[in-house]
Amino acid sequence: RKQDSSGVSGIFSGVTAITKAIEATGSKVLSGGLDTLEMIGKKTMDILTEGDPGLRKKRAMFEGKTSLSEVLREAKMKAEKEAEERKAEEAEDTVNYSKLFDEHQGLVHLEALEMLCGERKTAVQQKLMEAGEEEKAELNALLEKIKKTCESLPAADDTPDDELE
């Protein structure tokens, strides 16, 4: 019986030795695998940092912010403010007829021209009444010639034919 018990103890000691060897190998593989993963992670971060040199600055910029939604809200407000400023600048830069008319007291000048026209019309009619028949015919011919000349002039808003193409 002593031989049986020494054989069984030999088997147990062999199994124990094999188990310890497997355990040691497993722990070496596991720690080696973790070391490898750590090294891969560090290399990846180094490569990412080299590829994007502003990454650290971006991180530093976002560290002070409480949340992404706050950052997005601030960016949206900033963009809206810039858009409003651009729109206001464009409105100031836009030139149109009515704005120029108001800035240069166009209404006053228009009324002055109407008054001058009325005075001249009255003066011409007075001259026609005082003129004799022969002079009246000459004046009417001259007035008709002036009228045709004025009507043949292009209006200020007419586009010349060569600009239409």
mmCIF file of C-alpha atoms in Angstrom:
data_model
loop_
_atom_site.group_PDB
_atom_site.id
_atom_site.type_symbol
_atom_site.label_atom_id
_atom_site.label_comp_id
_atom_site.label_asym_id
_atom_site.label_seq_id
_atom_site.Cartn_x
_atom_site.Cartn_y
_atom_site.Cartn_z
ATOM 1 C CA ARG A 1 0.000 0.000 0.000
ATOM 2 C CA LYS A 2 2.864 2.357 0.556
ATOM 3 C CA GLN A 3 3.727 2.075 -3.106
ATOM 4 C CA ASP A 4 0.184 2.995 -4.087
ATOM 5 C CA SER A 5 0.232 6.021 -1.853
ATOM 6 C CA SER A 6 3.672 7.138 -3.115
ATOM 7 C CA GLY A 7 2.417 6.742 -6.723
ATOM 8 C CA VAL A 8 -0.668 8.800 -6.010
ATOM 9 C CA SER A 9 1.410 11.464 -4.232
ATOM 10 C CA GLY A 10 3.780 11.459 -7.211
ATOM 11 C CA ILE A 11 0.872 12.014 -9.556
ATOM 12 C CA PHE A 12 -0.441 14.826 -7.319
ATOM 13 C CA SER A 13 2.982 16.437 -7.170
ATOM 14 C CA GLY A 14 3.265 16.162 -10.983
ATOM 15 C CA VAL A 15 -0.201 17.655 -11.477
ATOM 16 C CA THR A 16 0.655 20.412 -8.986
ATOM 17 C CA ALA A 17 3.894 21.168 -10.825
ATOM 18 C CA ILE A 18 2.070 21.282 -14.162
ATOM 19 C CA THR A 19 -0.659 23.500 -12.665
ATOM 20 C CA LYS A 20 1.956 25.883 -11.213
ATOM 21 C CA ALA A 21 3.758 25.999 -14.572
ATOM 22 C CA ILE A 22 0.498 26.738 -16.418
ATOM 23 C CA GLU A 23 -0.396 29.357 -13.821
ATOM 24 C CA ALA A 24 3.011 31.051 -14.136
ATOM 25 C CA THR A 25 2.825 30.966 -17.922
ATOM 26 C CA GLY A 26 -0.732 32.347 -17.863
ATOM 27 C CA SER A 27 0.204 35.210 -15.555
ATOM 28 C CA LYS A 28 3.246 36.007 -17.737
ATOM 29 C CA VAL A 29 1.051 35.996 -20.867
ATOM 30 C CA LEU A 30 -1.578 38.123 -19.139
ATOM 31 C CA SER A 31 0.895 40.698 -17.800
ATOM 32 C CA GLY A 32 2.727 40.691 -21.137
ATOM 33 C CA GLY A 33 -0.581 41.250 -22.936
ATOM 34 C CA LEU A 34 -1.477 44.136 -20.621
ATOM 35 C CA ASP A 35 1.974 45.663 -21.108
ATOM 36 C CA THR A 36 1.547 45.321 -24.866
ATOM 37 C CA LEU A 37 -1.883 46.968 -24.777
ATOM 38 C CA GLU A 38 -0.509 49.803 -22.653
ATOM 39 C CA MET A 39 2.373 50.309 -25.076
ATOM 40 C CA ILE A 40 -0.024 50.300 -28.068
ATOM 41 C CA GLY A 41 -2.227 52.875 -26.323
ATOM 42 C CA LYS A 42 0.726 55.155 -25.600
ATOM 43 C CA LYS A 43 1.983 54.871 -29.183
ATOM 44 C CA THR A 44 -1.493 55.615 -30.514
ATOM 45 C CA MET A 45 -1.795 58.747 -28.373
ATOM 46 C CA ASP A 46 1.674 59.878 -29.444
ATOM 47 C CA ILE A 47 0.767 59.414 -33.115
ATOM 48 C CA LEU A 48 -2.548 61.221 -32.681
ATOM 49 C CA THR A 49 -0.847 64.078 -30.882
ATOM 50 C CA GLU A 50 1.785 64.354 -33.620
ATOM 51 C CA GLY A 51 -0.903 64.286 -36.319
ATOM 52 C CA ASP A 52 -2.927 66.994 -34.556
ATOM 53 C CA PRO A 53 -0.549 69.366 -32.771
ATOM 54 C CA GLY A 54 -3.456 71.491 -31.574
ATOM 55 C CA LEU A 55 -5.023 68.577 -29.686
ATOM 56 C CA ARG A 56 -3.588 69.675 -26.356
ATOM 57 C CA LYS A 57 -4.743 73.228 -26.931
ATOM 58 C CA LYS A 58 -8.221 71.965 -27.782
ATOM 59 C CA ARG A 59 -8.313 69.871 -24.644
ATOM 60 C CA ALA A 60 -7.172 72.829 -22.555
ATOM 61 C CA MET A 61 -9.832 75.017 -24.161
ATOM 62 C CA PHE A 62 -12.630 72.540 -23.444
ATOM 63 C CA GLU A 63 -11.492 71.680 -19.903
ATOM 64 C CA GLY A 64 -12.940 74.895 -18.487
ATOM 65 C CA LYS A 65 -16.345 74.289 -20.052
ATOM 66 C CA THR A 66 -18.968 72.541 -18.032
ATOM 67 C CA SER A 67 -20.626 70.680 -20.879
ATOM 68 C CA LEU A 68 -20.694 70.208 -24.618
ATOM 69 C CA SER A 69 -24.162 71.752 -24.856
ATOM 70 C CA GLU A 70 -22.876 74.947 -23.236
ATOM 71 C CA VAL A 71 -19.989 75.108 -25.707
ATOM 72 C CA LEU A 72 -22.381 74.588 -28.619
ATOM 73 C CA ARG A 73 -24.771 77.212 -27.246
ATOM 74 C CA GLU A 74 -21.928 79.745 -26.966
ATOM 75 C CA ALA A 75 -20.748 78.948 -30.494
ATOM 76 C CA LYS A 76 -24.287 79.371 -31.845
ATOM 77 C CA MET A 77 -24.718 82.716 -30.075
ATOM 78 C CA LYS A 78 -21.361 83.908 -31.398
ATOM 79 C CA ALA A 79 -22.246 82.862 -34.961
ATOM 80 C CA GLU A 80 -25.649 84.580 -34.745
ATOM 81 C CA LYS A 81 -24.048 87.765 -33.424
ATOM 82 C CA GLU A 82 -21.482 87.771 -36.259
ATOM 83 C CA ALA A 83 -24.248 87.177 -38.815
ATOM 84 C CA GLU A 84 -26.254 90.110 -37.433
ATOM 85 C CA GLU A 85 -23.174 92.354 -37.547
ATOM 86 C CA ARG A 86 -22.470 91.343 -41.155
ATOM 87 C CA LYS A 87 -26.106 91.968 -42.079
ATOM 88 C CA ALA A 88 -25.998 95.420 -40.452
ATOM 89 C CA GLU A 89 -22.786 96.278 -42.316
ATOM 90 C CA GLU A 90 -24.308 95.144 -45.607
ATOM 91 C CA ALA A 91 -27.416 97.239 -44.942
ATOM 92 C CA GLU A 92 -25.224 100.285 -44.293
ATOM 93 C CA ASP A 93 -23.243 99.652 -47.475
ATOM 94 C CA THR A 94 -26.328 99.149 -49.645
ATOM 95 C CA VAL A 95 -26.987 102.218 -51.758
ATOM 96 C CA ASN A 96 -30.386 102.776 -53.256
ATOM 97 C CA TYR A 97 -32.120 105.665 -54.926
ATOM 98 C CA SER A 98 -34.458 106.583 -52.084
ATOM 99 C CA LYS A 99 -31.615 106.619 -49.550
ATOM 100 C CA LEU A 100 -29.512 108.903 -51.757
ATOM 101 C CA PHE A 101 -32.561 111.041 -52.513
ATOM 102 C CA ASP A 102 -33.169 111.577 -48.787
ATOM 103 C CA GLU A 103 -29.496 112.124 -47.906
ATOM 104 C CA HIS A 104 -29.079 114.857 -50.526
ATOM 105 C CA GLN A 105 -32.404 116.633 -49.817
ATOM 106 C CA GLY A 106 -33.837 115.483 -53.121
ATOM 107 C CA LEU A 107 -37.367 116.521 -52.238
ATOM 108 C CA VAL A 108 -36.280 120.114 -51.667
ATOM 109 C CA HIS A 109 -34.462 120.175 -55.005
ATOM 110 C CA LEU A 110 -37.423 118.595 -56.781
ATOM 111 C CA GLU A 111 -39.792 121.218 -55.393
ATOM 112 C CA ALA A 112 -37.342 123.966 -56.410
ATOM 113 C CA LEU A 113 -37.221 122.575 -59.954
ATOM 114 C CA GLU A 114 -41.026 122.434 -60.104
ATOM 115 C CA MET A 115 -41.211 126.075 -58.975
ATOM 116 C CA LEU A 116 -38.588 127.112 -61.533
ATOM 117 C CA CYS A 117 -40.444 125.206 -64.253
ATOM 118 C CA GLY A 118 -43.693 126.926 -63.304
ATOM 119 C CA GLU A 119 -42.036 130.366 -63.386
ATOM 120 C CA ARG A 120 -40.464 129.726 -66.801
ATOM 121 C CA LYS A 121 -43.741 128.384 -68.186
ATOM 122 C CA THR A 122 -45.504 131.530 -67.030
ATOM 123 C CA ALA A 123 -42.740 133.701 -68.522
ATOM 124 C CA VAL A 124 -42.950 131.872 -71.891
ATOM 125 C CA GLN A 125 -46.748 132.208 -71.964
ATOM 126 C CA GLN A 126 -46.402 135.920 -71.135
ATOM 127 C CA LYS A 127 -43.879 136.319 -73.963
ATOM 128 C CA LEU A 128 -46.221 134.510 -76.403
ATOM 129 C CA MET A 129 -49.138 136.794 -75.444
ATOM 130 C CA GLU A 130 -47.064 139.918 -75.977
ATOM 131 C CA ALA A 131 -45.532 138.732 -79.271
ATOM 132 C CA GLY A 132 -46.900 139.577 -82.682
ATOM 133 C CA GLU A 133 -48.173 136.966 -85.138
ATOM 134 C CA GLU A 134 -44.862 136.472 -86.951
ATOM 135 C CA GLU A 135 -42.808 136.324 -83.736
ATOM 136 C CA LYS A 136 -45.410 133.998 -82.172
ATOM 137 C CA ALA A 137 -45.034 131.556 -85.095
ATOM 138 C CA GLU A 138 -41.236 131.598 -84.733
ATOM 139 C CA LEU A 139 -41.471 131.068 -80.957
ATOM 140 C CA ASN A 140 -43.953 128.187 -81.377
ATOM 141 C CA ALA A 141 -41.634 126.548 -83.936
ATOM 142 C CA LEU A 142 -38.698 126.962 -81.523
ATOM 143 C CA LEU A 143 -40.737 125.542 -78.619
ATOM 144 C CA GLU A 144 -41.798 122.554 -80.755
ATOM 145 C CA LYS A 145 -38.163 121.912 -81.712
ATOM 146 C CA ILE A 146 -37.124 122.051 -78.020
ATOM 147 C CA LYS A 147 -39.976 119.698 -77.102
ATOM 148 C CA LYS A 148 -38.916 117.128 -79.742
ATOM 149 C CA THR A 149 -35.291 117.345 -78.628
ATOM 150 C CA CYS A 150 -36.258 116.735 -74.994
ATOM 151 C CA GLU A 151 -38.510 113.823 -75.921
ATOM 152 C CA SER A 152 -35.759 112.182 -77.968
ATOM 153 C CA LEU A 153 -33.317 112.215 -75.031
ATOM 154 C CA PRO A 154 -33.098 108.847 -73.234
ATOM 155 C CA ALA A 155 -34.611 108.758 -69.782
ATOM 156 C CA ALA A 156 -32.278 108.254 -66.823
ATOM 157 C CA ASP A 157 -33.675 104.776 -66.146
ATOM 158 C CA ASP A 158 -33.427 103.616 -69.797
ATOM 159 C CA THR A 159 -30.692 101.089 -70.498
ATOM 160 C CA PRO A 160 -28.701 101.673 -73.697
ATOM 161 C CA ASP A 161 -29.122 98.942 -76.310
ATOM 162 C CA ASP A 162 -25.457 97.909 -76.145
ATOM 163 C CA GLU A 163 -25.784 97.135 -72.410
ATOM 164 C CA LEU A 164 -28.690 94.740 -72.927
ATOM 165 C CA GLU A 165 -26.492 92.076 -74.538
#
